[in-house]
CSV table of C-alpha atoms in Angstrom, one decimal:
chain,number,residue,atom,x,y,z
I,176,MET,CA,-42.1,7.3,84.1
I,177,ALA,CA,-40.0,7.5,87.2
I,178,VAL,CA,-36.7,5.6,87.2
I,179,GLY,CA,-35.8,4.6,90.7
I,180,GLY,CA,-32.6,2.8,91.8
I,181,GLU,CA,-34.3,-0.6,91.5
I,182,PHE,CA,-34.8,-0.1,87.8
I,183,ILE,CA,-31.3,1.1,86.9
I,184,GLN,CA,-29.7,-2.2,86.2
I,185,PRO,CA,-32.4,-3.5,83.9
I,186,LEU,CA,-32.1,-0.2,82.0
I,187,LEU,CA,-28.4,-0.5,81.8
I,188,GLY,CA,-28.6,-3.9,80.3
I,189,ARG,CA,-31.0,-2.8,77.7
I,190,ALA,CA,-29.0,0.2,76.8
I,191,MET,CA,-25.9,-1.8,76.2
I,192,LYS,CA,-27.6,-4.0,73.7
I,193,ASN,CA,-29.6,-1.3,72.0
I,194,ASP,CA,-28.5,-0.6,68.4
I,195,ARG,CA,-24.8,0.0,68.8
I,196,PRO,CA,-23.0,0.5,65.4
I,197,MET,CA,-20.2,2.2,67.3
I,198,ASP,CA,-18.2,0.4,70.0
I,199,HIS,CA,-19.0,3.2,72.4
I,200,LEU,CA,-20.2,6.9,72.3
I,201,ASP,CA,-16.7,8.3,72.3
I,202,ASP,CA,-16.2,6.9,68.7
I,203,TRP,CA,-18.5,9.7,67.5
I,204,GLU,CA,-16.4,12.4,69.2
I,205,GLU,CA,-13.2,10.9,67.9
I,206,SER,CA,-14.7,11.0,64.4
I,207,LEU,CA,-15.3,14.8,64.9
I,208,VAL,CA,-11.6,15.3,65.6
I,209,GLU,CA,-10.8,13.5,62.4
I,210,ARG,CA,-13.2,15.7,60.5
I,211,TYR,CA,-12.3,18.9,62.2
I,212,PRO,CA,-8.6,18.6,63.2
I,213,ALA,CA,-7.1,21.4,65.4
I,214,GLY,CA,-5.9,24.2,63.2
I,215,ASP,CA,-8.3,23.1,60.5
I,216,VAL,CA,-8.0,24.5,57.0
I,217,PRO,CA,-11.1,25.4,54.9
I,218,ALA,CA,-13.0,22.3,53.9
I,219,ARG,CA,-12.9,23.4,50.2
I,220,SER,CA,-10.2,25.2,48.1
I,221,ALA,CA,-10.9,28.5,46.4
I,222,ALA,CA,-11.7,26.5,43.2
I,223,GLY,CA,-14.4,24.6,45.1
I,224,ASP,CA,-12.7,21.3,45.0
I,225,ALA,CA,-13.0,19.0,48.1
I,226,PHE,CA,-10.0,19.6,50.3
I,227,ARG,CA,-10.5,16.7,52.6
I,228,ASP,CA,-13.0,13.9,51.8
I,229,TYR,CA,-13.9,12.7,55.3
I,230,SER,CA,-16.7,10.4,54.1
I,231,GLN,CA,-14.3,8.2,52.1
I,232,ASN,CA,-12.0,7.4,55.1
I,233,VAL,CA,-14.5,7.1,58.0
I,234,ARG,CA,-14.8,3.9,60.0
I,235,PRO,CA,-17.7,1.6,59.0
I,236,GLY,CA,-19.4,1.9,62.4
I,237,ILE,CA,-19.6,5.7,62.0
I,238,ARG,CA,-21.1,5.4,58.6
I,239,GLU,CA,-23.8,2.9,59.9
I,240,PHE,CA,-24.4,5.2,62.8
I,241,TYR,CA,-25.2,8.2,60.5
I,242,ARG,CA,-27.3,6.0,58.2
I,243,LEU,CA,-29.5,5.1,61.2
I,244,ASN,CA,-29.5,8.7,62.5
I,245,HIS,CA,-30.5,10.3,59.2
I,246,ARG,CA,-33.1,7.6,58.5
I,247,HIS,CA,-34.9,7.9,61.8
I,248,GLN,CA,-34.6,11.6,62.8
I,249,THR,CA,-37.9,12.9,61.5
I,250,VAL,CA,-40.3,15.6,62.7
I,251,ASP,CA,-42.6,13.0,64.2
I,252,PHE,CA,-39.7,11.3,66.0
I,253,VAL,CA,-38.4,14.5,67.5
I,254,GLU,CA,-41.8,15.5,68.7
I,255,ALA,CA,-42.4,12.1,70.2
I,256,LYS,CA,-39.1,12.3,72.2
I,257,LYS,CA,-39.9,15.7,73.4
I,258,ARG,CA,-43.2,14.5,74.7
I,259,GLN,CA,-41.5,11.5,76.4
I,260,TYR,CA,-38.6,13.3,78.0
I,261,LEU,CA,-39.2,17.0,78.3
I,262,PRO,CA,-41.6,16.8,81.2
I,263,LEU,CA,-38.3,15.9,82.9
I,264,ARG,CA,-39.9,13.1,85.0
I,265,THR,CA,-37.5,10.2,84.2
I,266,LYS,CA,-35.2,10.7,87.2
I,267,ARG,CA,-34.3,13.1,90.0
I,268,MET,CA,-30.6,13.6,90.9
I,269,GLY,CA,-27.9,16.2,91.4
I,270,VAL,CA,-25.3,17.2,88.9
I,271,TRP,CA,-22.5,15.1,90.4
I,272,GLU,CA,-24.8,12.2,90.8
I,273,ALA,CA,-25.6,12.5,87.1
I,274,MET,CA,-21.9,12.4,86.3
I,275,GLU,CA,-21.5,9.2,88.3
I,276,PHE,CA,-24.6,7.8,86.7
I,277,LEU,CA,-23.1,8.6,83.2
I,278,ASN,CA,-19.9,6.8,84.3
I,279,THR,CA,-21.8,3.5,84.4
I,280,LEU,CA,-22.4,3.8,80.7
I,281,VAL,CA,-18.6,3.5,80.1
I,282,ASP,CA,-18.1,1.0,82.9
I,283,ASP,CA,-20.6,-1.4,81.4
I,284,SER,CA,-20.0,-0.9,77.7
I,285,ASP,CA,-16.3,-0.6,77.6
I,286,PRO,CA,-14.6,-1.8,80.9
I,287,ASP,CA,-11.1,-1.3,79.4
I,288,ALA,CA,-11.6,2.3,78.4
I,289,ASP,CA,-8.7,4.5,79.5
I,290,PHE,CA,-10.8,7.4,80.8
I,291,SER,CA,-14.1,7.6,82.5
I,292,GLN,CA,-16.9,10.0,81.5
I,293,ILE,CA,-16.2,12.0,84.6
I,294,GLU,CA,-12.6,12.4,83.7
I,295,HIS,CA,-13.5,13.5,80.2
I,296,LEU,CA,-15.9,16.1,81.6
I,297,LEU,CA,-13.3,17.3,84.0
I,298,GLN,CA,-10.7,17.6,81.2
I,299,THR,CA,-13.0,19.9,79.2
I,300,ALA,CA,-13.8,22.0,82.3
I,301,GLU,CA,-10.2,22.2,83.4
I,302,ALA,CA,-9.0,23.4,80.0
I,303,ILE,CA,-11.6,26.1,80.1
I,304,ARG,CA,-10.7,27.0,83.6
I,305,ASN,CA,-7.0,27.2,82.9
I,306,ASP,CA,-7.7,29.7,80.1
I,307,GLY,CA,-9.3,32.0,82.6
I,308,HIS,CA,-12.9,31.9,81.3
I,309,PRO,CA,-15.9,32.9,83.5
I,310,ARG,CA,-17.1,30.4,86.1
I,311,TRP,CA,-20.3,29.7,84.2
I,312,PHE,CA,-18.2,28.8,81.1
I,313,VAL,CA,-16.2,26.4,83.2
I,314,LEU,CA,-19.4,24.8,84.5
I,315,THR,CA,-20.8,24.5,81.0
I,316,GLY,CA,-17.7,22.4,80.1
I,317,LEU,CA,-18.5,20.1,83.0
I,318,VAL,CA,-22.2,19.5,82.3
I,319,HIS,CA,-22.5,19.9,78.5
I,320,ASP,CA,-22.5,16.2,77.7
I,321,LEU,CA,-24.6,14.9,80.7
I,322,GLY,CA,-27.6,14.4,78.4
I,323,LYS,CA,-25.8,11.2,77.2
I,324,ILE,CA,-27.6,9.6,80.1
I,325,LEU,CA,-30.4,9.1,77.6
I,326,CYS,CA,-28.4,5.9,76.6
I,327,LEU,CA,-29.0,4.7,80.2
I,328,PHE,CA,-32.7,5.2,79.7
I,329,GLY,CA,-32.7,2.8,76.8
I,330,GLU,CA,-32.2,5.1,73.9
I,331,PRO,CA,-30.1,3.9,70.9
I,332,GLN,CA,-26.9,5.7,70.0
I,333,TRP,CA,-28.3,7.5,67.0
I,334,ALA,CA,-30.9,9.2,69.2
I,335,VAL,CA,-28.3,10.4,71.8
I,336,VAL,CA,-25.2,11.6,69.9
I,337,GLY,CA,-24.3,12.6,66.4
I,338,ASP,CA,-24.3,15.9,64.5
I,339,THR,CA,-27.6,17.7,65.0
I,340,PHE,CA,-29.6,19.5,62.2
I,341,PRO,CA,-33.0,21.0,61.7
I,342,VAL,CA,-36.0,18.8,60.8
I,343,GLY,CA,-39.1,20.1,59.1
I,344,CYS,CA,-37.2,21.8,56.3
I,345,ALA,CA,-34.9,20.7,53.5
I,346,PHE,CA,-31.8,18.9,54.7
I,347,SER,CA,-28.6,20.7,53.9
I,348,ASP,CA,-25.9,19.0,51.9
I,349,LYS,CA,-23.5,20.4,54.5
I,350,VAL,CA,-24.7,17.9,57.1
I,351,VAL,CA,-22.3,15.0,57.3
I,352,PHE,CA,-23.3,12.1,55.0
I,353,PRO,CA,-26.3,13.9,53.4
I,354,GLU,CA,-26.8,11.0,51.0
I,355,PHE,CA,-28.4,9.0,53.9
I,356,PHE,CA,-31.3,11.5,54.1
I,357,ALA,CA,-32.7,9.8,51.0
I,358,GLU,CA,-34.0,7.1,53.4
I,359,ASN,CA,-35.7,9.6,55.7
I,360,PRO,CA,-39.6,9.5,55.5
I,361,ASP,CA,-39.8,13.3,55.7
I,362,LYS,CA,-38.3,13.5,52.2
I,363,GLN,CA,-41.7,12.4,51.0
I,364,THR,CA,-43.4,15.4,52.7
I,365,PRO,CA,-43.4,18.3,50.3
I,366,GLU,CA,-44.0,20.8,53.1
I,367,TYR,CA,-40.6,19.8,54.6
I,368,GLN,CA,-38.6,20.1,51.3
I,369,THR,CA,-38.3,23.9,51.0
I,370,ALA,CA,-35.5,25.9,52.4
I,371,CYS,CA,-37.7,27.2,55.3
I,372,GLY,CA,-40.1,24.3,55.4
I,373,ILE,CA,-42.5,24.7,58.4
I,374,TYR,CA,-40.5,27.8,59.6
I,375,SER,CA,-40.1,31.4,58.4
I,376,GLU,CA,-37.0,33.2,57.3
I,377,GLY,CA,-35.2,34.7,60.2
I,378,CYS,CA,-37.4,33.0,62.8
I,379,GLY,CA,-34.5,32.1,65.0
I,380,LEU,CA,-33.2,28.7,66.2
I,381,ASP,CA,-35.3,28.7,69.3
I,382,ALA,CA,-38.3,28.2,66.9
I,383,VAL,CA,-36.6,25.4,64.9
I,384,GLN,CA,-36.9,21.7,65.8
I,385,LEU,CA,-33.4,20.1,65.8
I,386,SER,CA,-32.8,16.4,65.6
I,387,TRP,CA,-33.2,14.8,69.0
I,388,GLY,CA,-30.2,14.0,71.2
I,389,HIS,CA,-28.2,14.8,74.3
I,390,ASP,CA,-27.8,18.5,73.4
I,391,GLU,CA,-31.5,19.3,73.3
I,392,TYR,CA,-32.2,17.2,76.4
I,393,MET,CA,-29.5,18.8,78.5
I,394,TYR,CA,-30.5,22.2,77.4
I,395,HIS,CA,-34.0,21.7,78.9
I,396,VAL,CA,-32.5,20.2,82.1
I,397,ALA,CA,-30.3,23.3,82.5
I,398,LYS,CA,-32.3,26.1,81.0
I,399,ASP,CA,-33.6,27.6,84.2
I,400,TYR,CA,-30.1,27.9,85.8
I,401,LEU,CA,-27.5,29.0,83.3
I,402,PRO,CA,-27.0,32.2,81.2
I,403,ALA,CA,-28.1,32.3,77.6
I,404,GLU,CA,-24.5,31.9,76.3
I,405,ALA,CA,-24.0,28.7,78.2
I,406,LEU,CA,-27.3,27.3,77.1
I,407,ALA,CA,-26.4,28.0,73.5
I,408,MET,CA,-23.2,26.1,73.9
I,409,ILE,CA,-25.1,23.1,75.3
I,410,ARG,CA,-27.9,23.2,72.8
I,411,TYR,CA,-26.0,23.8,69.6
I,412,HIS,CA,-22.5,22.3,70.2
I,413,SER,CA,-23.2,19.3,68.0
I,414,CYS,CA,-24.9,21.4,65.2
I,415,TYR,CA,-21.8,21.5,63.0
I,416,ALA,CA,-23.7,22.2,59.9
I,417,ILE,CA,-24.7,25.6,61.4
I,418,HIS,CA,-21.7,26.7,63.5
I,419,ARG,CA,-18.9,25.2,61.4
I,420,GLU,CA,-20.3,24.8,57.9
I,421,GLY,CA,-22.5,28.0,57.7
I,422,ALA,CA,-25.7,26.2,56.7
I,423,TYR,CA,-29.3,27.3,57.5
I,424,THR,CA,-28.3,30.9,57.9
I,425,HIS,CA,-31.7,31.9,56.5
I,426,LEU,CA,-33.3,30.6,59.7
I,427,LEU,CA,-31.0,32.6,62.1
I,428,ASN,CA,-31.9,35.8,63.8
I,429,GLU,CA,-29.5,38.4,65.3
I,430,GLN,CA,-29.5,36.8,68.7
I,431,ASP,CA,-28.5,33.5,67.2
I,432,ARG,CA,-25.6,35.1,65.4
I,433,GLU,CA,-24.3,36.5,68.7
I,434,LEU,CA,-24.8,33.3,70.6
I,435,LEU,CA,-23.2,31.2,68.0
I,436,LYS,CA,-20.0,33.1,68.6
I,437,TRP,CA,-19.9,31.5,72.1
I,438,VAL,CA,-20.7,28.1,70.6
I,439,ARG,CA,-17.6,28.5,68.3
I,440,ALA,CA,-15.5,29.6,71.3
I,441,PHE,CA,-16.6,26.5,73.2
I,442,ASN,CA,-16.0,24.1,70.3
I,443,PRO,CA,-12.2,23.7,70.6
I,444,TYR,CA,-12.5,22.7,74.3
I,445,ASP,CA,-15.2,20.2,73.4
I,446,LEU,CA,-13.1,18.6,70.6
I,447,TYR,CA,-9.4,19.0,71.6
I,448,SER,CA,-9.2,19.0,75.4
I,449,LYS,CA,-9.0,15.3,75.8
I,450,GLY,CA,-5.3,14.6,76.4
I,451,ASP,CA,-3.1,12.0,78.1
I,452,GLU,CA,-3.1,13.5,81.6
I,453,ARG,CA,-5.7,12.1,83.8
I,454,PRO,CA,-7.5,14.6,86.0
I,455,ASN,CA,-7.3,14.0,89.7
I,456,VAL,CA,-11.0,13.5,90.4
I,457,PRO,CA,-10.8,13.5,94.3
I,458,ARG,CA,-8.7,16.6,94.3
I,459,LEU,CA,-10.9,18.5,91.8
I,460,ARG,CA,-14.3,17.4,93.2
I,461,PRO,CA,-14.6,20.0,96.0
I,462,TYR,CA,-14.0,22.8,93.6
I,463,TYR,CA,-16.6,21.6,91.1
I,464,GLU,CA,-19.2,20.7,93.7
I,465,GLU,CA,-18.9,24.3,95.0
I,466,LEU,CA,-19.2,25.6,91.4
I,467,VAL,CA,-22.2,23.4,90.7
I,468,ALA,CA,-23.9,24.6,93.9
I,469,GLU,CA,-23.4,28.2,92.8
I,470,TYR,CA,-25.8,27.7,89.8
I,471,PHE,CA,-27.8,24.5,90.3
I,472,PRO,CA,-30.1,23.3,93.1
I,473,PRO,CA,-29.0,20.1,95.0
I,474,VAL,CA,-31.5,18.0,92.9
I,475,LEU,CA,-32.6,18.4,89.3
I,476,ASP,CA,-35.4,16.9,87.3
I,477,TRP,CA,-34.2,14.7,84.4
């Protein structure tokens, strides 16, 4: 299903009307900062009491978003979306073109937003760059959220953003709003209700199906071009149950444990780099176009 320029505006119109419990996608990322503030303390005290009850204070749109997400992210849904999108035949464009394409999501859905998606991507990348990390790490900050263009292909918010988690095995109570999994049809499949489910202990995350969204999609777009550490950052940066809460450790292998160290190193830049200072896009663009060209071909399959 190729998407040429003549089809973009109809798709945009459909995406903006498509199942939006949140005002716009940045609401989800803001909710993460509320849940995991900088300098976060352990979520539970030594006595096991809840230290911060995020679920009681969250905005109604976020609760409804996760109700939909946890209801609809099933094994069958994930497999269907992989069949639909992972041939990567929806669109062909370069990385900077994809950034400009993603910008239309904000322009159409929230014209009064202070920052464009390009500016947010550059904020993340510049924070990484200023701390002296390798060039591939900087580039990962630039491209990690480009999979959100799924919204512009007509996907609802709950199938694009949100915390990711394994499907095909028992849902962990460390996933945000675990009570909403009661509505998930997979709860009625006994094979999916054991700790390992359809997987085996220590099988590794590469063998595990995660809930569908921008992370998995962007991983497949980029997997032939970036190092393993960068790909882990892209693929697992929303999997907070694993990299922040310590769930599903029985599915990890040694390679996962090493790569998740890079995901945790990336996480502060993803959550806390959005500040008040606007990046100068025209000034920064030549540097980032050169960096993109170092790793990616001029045109990618999406």
